[in-house]
Amino acid sequence: MALLVSSWSNSVKSVPKDYVMPPERRAEDFLTVCKEIPVINLQNARSEIVKQVLKACQEFGVFQVINHGVSARMMEDTMALYDEFFNLPVEDKLGVYSETPRRGCTLYTSGLEYAKEEVHYWKDTLKHPCHPIEEHSPSWPNKPTRYKEQVGRYAVEVRKMGFRILDLIAEGLGLREGYFNEVSQEHTMAINRYPPCPDPSLAMGIASHNDPNLITFLQQDHYGLQIHKDGKWMGVDPIPNAFVVNLGYQLHVISNGKLKSVEHRGLLNSTTSRTSIVTFLGPNPERPTFIEPAKELITSTNPQMYKSYWYNEFIANYLALAYSRMPGSRVRAILDHYRL
Ligand SMILES: O=C(O)CCC(=O)C(=O)O
Ligand SMILES: [Fe+2]
């Protein structure tokens, strides 16, 4: 527990040595919030949003949604709940704490394997499976006492929004409704807490990566998320009550490279704790799921770009590469493995 950044960060005046990133992994450009990242109003006419979603997925691999059906109240209450959770006394969080993430509910710090890391990330994460709720909620935190009820309702609403967005993507690609159902059964939440850092230019919140799953929905309270596009890092505007939608590797492969998966990272600031509530939808890694480019998208002018594979094998390869690469090269590294 002593390892949690949130348990000691307010008592340090400088960044401890084992949190100082090598220069090439530090952030240089903090301030550029990119207004071009599309913001899509899901209350607009369906034909219009299908087009906007498709274009955003092709050009950016990321977009924000507003008027998405998850109420502002629900989003604010859930964010407030997580603020309370991370401020709880240490003994109230012991039950879910683990030195490395495990399946089920875990509160851990930094990256995937603290003990093996040369430098650590300035972040604590609470992570747990969500679906089916009755099966998983017994393992969720008991405090704050409203946790299970509040997060249970949040998970249902975000999942509903997620399936709606996946159907918009399917329609844009010319695939049938429900096309992504089977590859989006696994529903996990990760809540990242980045305490204020005495020198954000030296440390990092989360290393640059692409999400390995199908699609991700992120709620954030403050600036810190950046995406990598055309050789540049661009900041994602923290629009109140919007969700950031970003595409994982599986959407890239299933769309036969038509849609982009986006590389992203999380920066720190020196004044406020930042929290991101992240919902991942993807194939269940514990059940054999076969992934392949959609047959409907393969033509003589658009030949199959990737081999088919088992998802759990992909995840094993992804984890082997995780954190071992420099920004920009990881996307190619894992996809090269499957390219035809
Ligand atoms: O906190 C953020 O903004 C990014 C989090 C993220 O990319 C992740 O949890 O996969
Ligand atoms: Fe991510």
mmCIF file of N, CA, C and O in Angstrom, residues 46-112:
data_model
loop_
_atom_site.group_PDB
_atom_site.id
_atom_site.type_symbol
_atom_site.label_atom_id
_atom_site.label_comp_id
_atom_site.label_asym_id
_atom_site.label_seq_id
_atom_site.Cartn_x
_atom_site.Cartn_y
_atom_site.Cartn_z
ATOM 1 N N ARG A 46 -29.205 10.532 -37.623
ATOM 2 C CA ARG A 46 -28.385 9.320 -37.657
ATOM 3 C C ARG A 46 -27.448 9.273 -38.872
ATOM 4 O O ARG A 46 -26.276 8.962 -38.744
ATOM 5 N N SER A 47 -27.985 9.620 -40.044
ATOM 6 C CA SER A 47 -27.132 9.507 -41.237
ATOM 7 C C SER A 47 -25.914 10.428 -41.112
ATOM 8 O O SER A 47 -24.819 10.106 -41.539
ATOM 9 N N GLU A 48 -26.134 11.575 -40.468
ATOM 10 C CA GLU A 48 -25.032 12.510 -40.302
ATOM 11 C C GLU A 48 -24.000 11.976 -39.304
ATOM 12 O O GLU A 48 -22.788 12.035 -39.535
ATOM 13 N N ILE A 49 -24.486 11.422 -38.174
ATOM 14 C CA ILE A 49 -23.495 10.960 -37.182
ATOM 15 C C ILE A 49 -22.754 9.721 -37.668
ATOM 16 O O ILE A 49 -21.588 9.543 -37.378
ATOM 17 N N VAL A 50 -23.410 8.895 -38.472
ATOM 18 C CA VAL A 50 -22.699 7.732 -39.035
ATOM 19 C C VAL A 50 -21.506 8.223 -39.852
ATOM 20 O O VAL A 50 -20.394 7.723 -39.729
ATOM 21 N N LYS A 51 -21.748 9.249 -40.651
ATOM 22 C CA LYS A 51 -20.668 9.787 -41.488
ATOM 23 C C LYS A 51 -19.552 10.399 -40.637
ATOM 24 O O LYS A 51 -18.372 10.188 -40.888
ATOM 25 N N GLN A 52 -19.964 11.172 -39.620
ATOM 26 C CA GLN A 52 -18.956 11.839 -38.772
ATOM 27 C C GLN A 52 -18.119 10.815 -38.009
ATOM 28 O O GLN A 52 -16.902 10.965 -37.868
ATOM 29 N N VAL A 53 -18.797 9.774 -37.497
ATOM 30 C CA VAL A 53 -18.080 8.754 -36.722
ATOM 31 C C VAL A 53 -17.085 8.030 -37.630
ATOM 32 O O VAL A 53 -15.928 7.829 -37.275
ATOM 33 N N LEU A 54 -17.531 7.675 -38.816
ATOM 34 C CA LEU A 54 -16.643 6.953 -39.741
ATOM 35 C C LEU A 54 -15.409 7.799 -40.080
ATOM 36 O O LEU A 54 -14.275 7.319 -40.025
ATOM 37 N N LYS A 55 -15.648 9.058 -40.391
ATOM 38 C CA LYS A 55 -14.544 9.943 -40.758
ATOM 39 C C LYS A 55 -13.548 10.086 -39.587
ATOM 40 O O LYS A 55 -12.336 9.994 -39.764
ATOM 41 N N ALA A 56 -14.103 10.270 -38.371
ATOM 42 C CA ALA A 56 -13.225 10.413 -37.190
ATOM 43 C C ALA A 56 -12.415 9.143 -36.965
ATOM 44 O O ALA A 56 -11.237 9.200 -36.621
ATOM 45 N N CYS A 57 -13.056 7.978 -37.162
ATOM 46 C CA CYS A 57 -12.347 6.707 -36.951
ATOM 47 C C CYS A 57 -11.272 6.497 -38.009
ATOM 48 O O CYS A 57 -10.263 5.847 -37.754
ATOM 49 N N GLN A 58 -11.483 7.028 -39.193
ATOM 50 C CA GLN A 58 -10.497 6.863 -40.266
ATOM 51 C C GLN A 58 -9.331 7.840 -40.105
ATOM 52 O O GLN A 58 -8.190 7.487 -40.323
ATOM 53 N N GLU A 59 -9.672 9.077 -39.733
ATOM 54 C CA GLU A 59 -8.619 10.099 -39.692
ATOM 55 C C GLU A 59 -7.871 10.152 -38.373
ATOM 56 O O GLU A 59 -6.670 10.377 -38.342
ATOM 57 N N PHE A 60 -8.606 9.987 -37.275
ATOM 58 C CA PHE A 60 -7.986 10.194 -35.958
ATOM 59 C C PHE A 60 -7.891 8.919 -35.111
ATOM 60 O O PHE A 60 -7.014 8.797 -34.272
ATOM 61 N N GLY A 61 -8.872 8.031 -35.236
ATOM 62 C CA GLY A 61 -8.940 6.898 -34.310
ATOM 63 C C GLY A 61 -9.426 7.318 -32.933
ATOM 64 O O GLY A 61 -9.384 6.552 -31.973
ATOM 65 N N VAL A 62 -9.866 8.558 -32.848
ATOM 66 C CA VAL A 62 -10.388 9.072 -31.573
ATOM 67 C C VAL A 62 -11.383 10.184 -31.864
ATOM 68 O O VAL A 62 -11.252 10.898 -32.861
ATOM 69 N N PHE A 63 -12.407 10.293 -31.025
ATOM 70 C CA PHE A 63 -13.342 11.423 -31.113
ATOM 71 C C PHE A 63 -14.019 11.559 -29.754
ATOM 72 O O PHE A 63 -13.863 10.701 -28.887
ATOM 73 N N GLN A 64 -14.735 12.683 -29.585
ATOM 74 C CA GLN A 64 -15.498 12.821 -28.340
ATOM 75 C C GLN A 64 -16.973 12.779 -28.691
ATOM 76 O O GLN A 64 -17.366 13.170 -29.794
ATOM 77 N N VAL A 65 -17.781 12.298 -27.736
ATOM 78 C CA VAL A 65 -19.222 12.329 -27.956
ATOM 79 C C VAL A 65 -19.891 13.152 -26.855
ATOM 80 O O VAL A 65 -19.491 13.093 -25.692
ATOM 81 N N ILE A 66 -20.909 13.914 -27.276
ATOM 82 C CA ILE A 66 -21.749 14.647 -26.324
ATOM 83 C C ILE A 66 -23.206 14.265 -26.604
ATOM 84 O O ILE A 66 -23.509 13.696 -27.652
ATOM 85 N N ASN A 67 -24.075 14.540 -25.660
ATOM 86 C CA ASN A 67 -25.491 14.114 -25.766
ATOM 87 C C ASN A 67 -25.575 12.627 -26.121
ATOM 88 O O ASN A 67 -26.296 12.226 -27.016
ATOM 89 N N HIS A 68 -24.847 11.860 -25.349
ATOM 90 C CA HIS A 68 -24.661 10.427 -25.622
ATOM 91 C C HIS A 68 -25.596 9.537 -24.833
ATOM 92 O O HIS A 68 -25.510 8.317 -24.905
ATOM 93 N N GLY A 69 -26.455 10.130 -23.995
ATOM 94 C CA GLY A 69 -27.431 9.310 -23.275
ATOM 95 C C GLY A 69 -27.029 8.967 -21.846
ATOM 96 O O GLY A 69 -27.877 8.553 -21.052
ATOM 97 N N VAL A 70 -25.760 9.151 -21.483
ATOM 98 C CA VAL A 70 -25.381 8.951 -20.076
ATOM 99 C C VAL A 70 -25.551 10.315 -19.408
ATOM 100 O O VAL A 70 -24.966 11.304 -19.869
ATOM 101 N N SER A 71 -26.360 10.371 -18.354
ATOM 102 C CA SER A 71 -26.722 11.695 -17.841
ATOM 103 C C SER A 71 -25.529 12.384 -17.176
ATOM 104 O O SER A 71 -24.631 11.743 -16.618
ATOM 105 N N ALA A 72 -25.572 13.721 -17.219
ATOM 106 C CA ALA A 72 -24.518 14.533 -16.594
ATOM 107 C C ALA A 72 -24.448 14.201 -15.109
ATOM 108 O O ALA A 72 -23.376 14.087 -14.518
ATOM 109 N N ARG A 73 -25.593 14.000 -14.507
ATOM 110 C CA ARG A 73 -25.659 13.685 -13.068
ATOM 111 C C ARG A 73 -24.922 12.386 -12.766
ATOM 112 O O ARG A 73 -24.137 12.282 -11.823
ATOM 113 N N MET A 74 -25.174 11.389 -13.602
ATOM 114 C CA MET A 74 -24.527 10.084 -13.422
ATOM 115 C C MET A 74 -22.999 10.231 -13.529
ATOM 116 O O MET A 74 -22.236 9.678 -12.748
ATOM 117 N N MET A 75 -22.557 11.022 -14.522
ATOM 118 C CA MET A 75 -21.114 11.190 -14.729
ATOM 119 C C MET A 75 -20.477 11.951 -13.565
ATOM 120 O O MET A 75 -19.418 11.575 -13.068
ATOM 121 N N GLU A 76 -21.171 12.995 -13.103
ATOM 122 C CA GLU A 76 -20.620 13.795 -11.999
ATOM 123 C C GLU A 76 -20.591 12.991 -10.708
ATOM 124 O O GLU A 76 -19.612 13.002 -9.963
ATOM 125 N N ASP A 77 -21.676 12.259 -10.439
ATOM 126 C CA ASP A 77 -21.737 11.466 -9.198
ATOM 127 C C ASP A 77 -20.664 10.381 -9.192
ATOM 128 O O ASP A 77 -20.086 10.068 -8.157
ATOM 129 N N THR A 78 -20.418 9.802 -10.361
ATOM 130 C CA THR A 78 -19.426 8.715 -10.423
ATOM 131 C C THR A 78 -18.023 9.298 -10.243
ATOM 132 O O THR A 78 -17.194 8.736 -9.519
ATOM 133 N N MET A 79 -17.766 10.447 -10.859
ATOM 134 C CA MET A 79 -16.463 11.095 -10.674
ATOM 135 C C MET A 79 -16.270 11.458 -9.197
ATOM 136 O O MET A 79 -15.186 11.234 -8.625
ATOM 137 N N ALA A 80 -17.323 11.975 -8.551
ATOM 138 C CA ALA A 80 -17.220 12.349 -7.129
ATOM 139 C C ALA A 80 -16.965 11.101 -6.270
ATOM 140 O O ALA A 80 -16.200 11.137 -5.299
ATOM 141 N N LEU A 81 -17.593 10.005 -6.643
ATOM 142 C CA LEU A 81 -17.400 8.746 -5.907
ATOM 143 C C LEU A 81 -15.931 8.311 -5.959
ATOM 144 O O LEU A 81 -15.349 7.882 -4.955
ATOM 145 N N TYR A 82 -15.321 8.448 -7.138
ATOM 146 C CA TYR A 82 -13.924 8.023 -7.259
ATOM 147 C C TYR A 82 -12.973 8.969 -6.525
ATOM 148 O O TYR A 82 -11.939 8.546 -6.017
ATOM 149 N N ASP A 83 -13.348 10.239 -6.448
ATOM 150 C CA ASP A 83 -12.552 11.163 -5.659
ATOM 151 C C ASP A 83 -12.561 10.703 -4.200
ATOM 152 O O ASP A 83 -11.528 10.624 -3.544
ATOM 153 N N GLU A 84 -13.752 10.344 -3.730
ATOM 154 C CA GLU A 84 -13.875 9.829 -2.359
ATOM 155 C C GLU A 84 -13.077 8.540 -2.189
ATOM 156 O O GLU A 84 -12.391 8.353 -1.199
ATOM 157 N N PHE A 85 -13.193 7.652 -3.159
ATOM 158 C CA PHE A 85 -12.488 6.371 -3.059
ATOM 159 C C PHE A 85 -10.989 6.600 -2.874
ATOM 160 O O PHE A 85 -10.361 6.047 -1.977
ATOM 161 N N PHE A 86 -10.400 7.429 -3.742
ATOM 162 C CA PHE A 86 -8.943 7.594 -3.669
ATOM 163 C C PHE A 86 -8.514 8.373 -2.424
ATOM 164 O O PHE A 86 -7.370 8.268 -1.996
ATOM 165 N N ASN A 87 -9.459 9.122 -1.819
ATOM 166 C CA ASN A 87 -9.119 9.851 -0.591
ATOM 167 C C ASN A 87 -9.379 9.038 0.675
ATOM 168 O O ASN A 87 -9.130 9.523 1.779
ATOM 169 N N LEU A 88 -9.899 7.837 0.551
ATOM 170 C CA LEU A 88 -10.172 7.013 1.734
ATOM 171 C C LEU A 88 -8.867 6.702 2.467
ATOM 172 O O LEU A 88 -7.806 6.600 1.825
ATOM 173 N N PRO A 89 -8.944 6.500 3.790
ATOM 174 C CA PRO A 89 -7.726 6.069 4.490
ATOM 175 C C PRO A 89 -7.249 4.730 3.932
ATOM 176 O O PRO A 89 -8.052 3.921 3.458
ATOM 177 N N VAL A 90 -5.936 4.549 3.977
ATOM 178 C CA VAL A 90 -5.302 3.366 3.415
ATOM 179 C C VAL A 90 -5.995 2.059 3.837
ATOM 180 O O VAL A 90 -6.244 1.171 3.021
ATOM 181 N N GLU A 91 -6.349 1.937 5.109
ATOM 182 C CA GLU A 91 -6.901 0.655 5.600
ATOM 183 C C GLU A 91 -8.228 0.306 4.906
ATOM 184 O O GLU A 91 -8.570 -0.856 4.771
ATOM 185 N N ASP A 92 -8.935 1.310 4.407
ATOM 186 C CA ASP A 92 -10.200 1.022 3.724
ATOM 187 C C ASP A 92 -9.994 0.517 2.303
ATOM 188 O O ASP A 92 -10.940 0.093 1.647
ATOM 189 N N LYS A 93 -8.759 0.599 1.809
ATOM 190 C CA LYS A 93 -8.507 0.160 0.429
ATOM 191 C C LYS A 93 -7.686 -1.128 0.380
ATOM 192 O O LYS A 93 -7.492 -1.689 -0.687
ATOM 193 N N LEU A 94 -7.237 -1.578 1.569
ATOM 194 C CA LEU A 94 -6.369 -2.758 1.615
ATOM 195 C C LEU A 94 -6.975 -3.991 0.951
ATOM 196 O O LEU A 94 -6.280 -4.761 0.292
ATOM 197 N N GLY A 95 -8.263 -4.168 1.114
ATOM 198 C CA GLY A 95 -8.939 -5.363 0.603
ATOM 199 C C GLY A 95 -8.791 -5.569 -0.893
ATOM 200 O O GLY A 95 -8.795 -6.694 -1.377
ATOM 201 N N VAL A 96 -8.646 -4.480 -1.648
ATOM 202 C CA VAL A 96 -8.546 -4.617 -3.105
ATOM 203 C C VAL A 96 -7.120 -4.388 -3.618
ATOM 204 O O VAL A 96 -6.848 -4.580 -4.794
ATOM 205 N N TYR A 97 -6.206 -4.015 -2.717
ATOM 206 C CA TYR A 97 -4.851 -3.674 -3.150
ATOM 207 C C TYR A 97 -4.031 -4.908 -3.550
ATOM 208 O O TYR A 97 -4.132 -5.958 -2.933
ATOM 209 N N SER A 98 -3.229 -4.755 -4.584
ATOM 210 C CA SER A 98 -2.308 -5.817 -4.961
ATOM 211 C C SER A 98 -1.069 -5.183 -5.599
ATOM 212 O O SER A 98 -1.170 -4.133 -6.232
ATOM 213 N N GLU A 99 0.085 -5.805 -5.429
ATOM 214 C CA GLU A 99 1.308 -5.177 -5.973
ATOM 215 C C GLU A 99 1.359 -5.215 -7.494
ATOM 216 O O GLU A 99 2.048 -4.421 -8.114
ATOM 217 N N THR A 100 0.677 -6.174 -8.090
ATOM 218 C CA THR A 100 0.553 -6.177 -9.549
ATOM 219 C C THR A 100 -0.915 -6.414 -9.877
ATOM 220 O O THR A 100 -1.634 -7.026 -9.092
ATOM 221 N N PRO A 101 -1.354 -5.954 -11.037
ATOM 222 C CA PRO A 101 -2.764 -6.171 -11.366
ATOM 223 C C PRO A 101 -3.057 -7.661 -11.497
ATOM 224 O O PRO A 101 -2.196 -8.432 -11.895
ATOM 225 N N ARG A 102 -4.237 -8.064 -11.130
ATOM 226 C CA ARG A 102 -4.630 -9.466 -11.304
ATOM 227 C C ARG A 102 -6.010 -9.445 -11.924
ATOM 228 O O ARG A 102 -6.641 -8.403 -12.008
ATOM 229 N N ARG A 103 -6.501 -10.574 -12.342
ATOM 230 C CA ARG A 103 -7.876 -10.619 -12.849
ATOM 231 C C ARG A 103 -8.802 -10.390 -11.686
ATOM 232 O O ARG A 103 -8.442 -10.676 -10.556
ATOM 233 N N GLY A 104 -9.965 -9.862 -11.928
ATOM 234 C CA GLY A 104 -10.824 -9.514 -10.807
ATOM 235 C C GLY A 104 -10.545 -8.073 -10.432
ATOM 236 O O GLY A 104 -9.967 -7.324 -11.197
ATOM 237 N N CYS A 105 -10.954 -7.712 -9.209
ATOM 238 C CA CYS A 105 -10.811 -6.311 -8.801
ATOM 239 C C CYS A 105 -9.431 -6.070 -8.190
ATOM 240 O O CYS A 105 -9.018 -6.787 -7.300
ATOM 241 N N THR A 106 -8.699 -5.083 -8.685
ATOM 242 C CA THR A 106 -7.377 -4.744 -8.126
ATOM 243 C C THR A 106 -7.152 -3.252 -8.080
ATOM 244 O O THR A 106 -7.423 -2.540 -9.054
ATOM 245 N N LEU A 107 -6.544 -2.832 -6.979
ATOM 246 C CA LEU A 107 -5.992 -1.479 -6.887
ATOM 247 C C LEU A 107 -4.475 -1.651 -6.937
ATOM 248 O O LEU A 107 -3.909 -2.367 -6.110
ATOM 249 N N TYR A 108 -3.834 -1.058 -7.935
ATOM 250 C CA TYR A 108 -2.384 -1.206 -8.062
ATOM 251 C C TYR A 108 -1.790 0.132 -8.465
ATOM 252 O O TYR A 108 -2.518 1.100 -8.725
ATOM 253 N N THR A 109 -0.481 0.179 -8.542
ATOM 254 C CA THR A 109 0.164 1.453 -8.860
ATOM 255 C C THR A 109 1.067 1.321 -10.080
ATOM 256 O O THR A 109 1.508 0.215 -10.401
ATOM 257 N N SER A 110 1.306 2.429 -10.769
ATOM 258 C CA SER A 110 2.222 2.481 -11.913
ATOM 259 C C SER A 110 1.760 1.578 -13.044
ATOM 260 O O SER A 110 0.579 1.533 -13.386
ATOM 261 N N GLY A 111 2.687 0.825 -13.650
ATOM 262 C CA GLY A 111 2.362 0.004 -14.826
ATOM 263 C C GLY A 111 1.989 -1.422 -14.448
ATOM 264 O O GLY A 111 1.497 -1.680 -13.359
ATOM 265 N N LEU A 112 2.264 -2.333 -15.381
ATOM 266 C CA LEU A 112 1.782 -3.701 -15.185
ATOM 267 C C LEU A 112 2.635 -4.512 -14.215
ATOM 268 O O LEU A 112 2.146 -5.426 -13.572
#
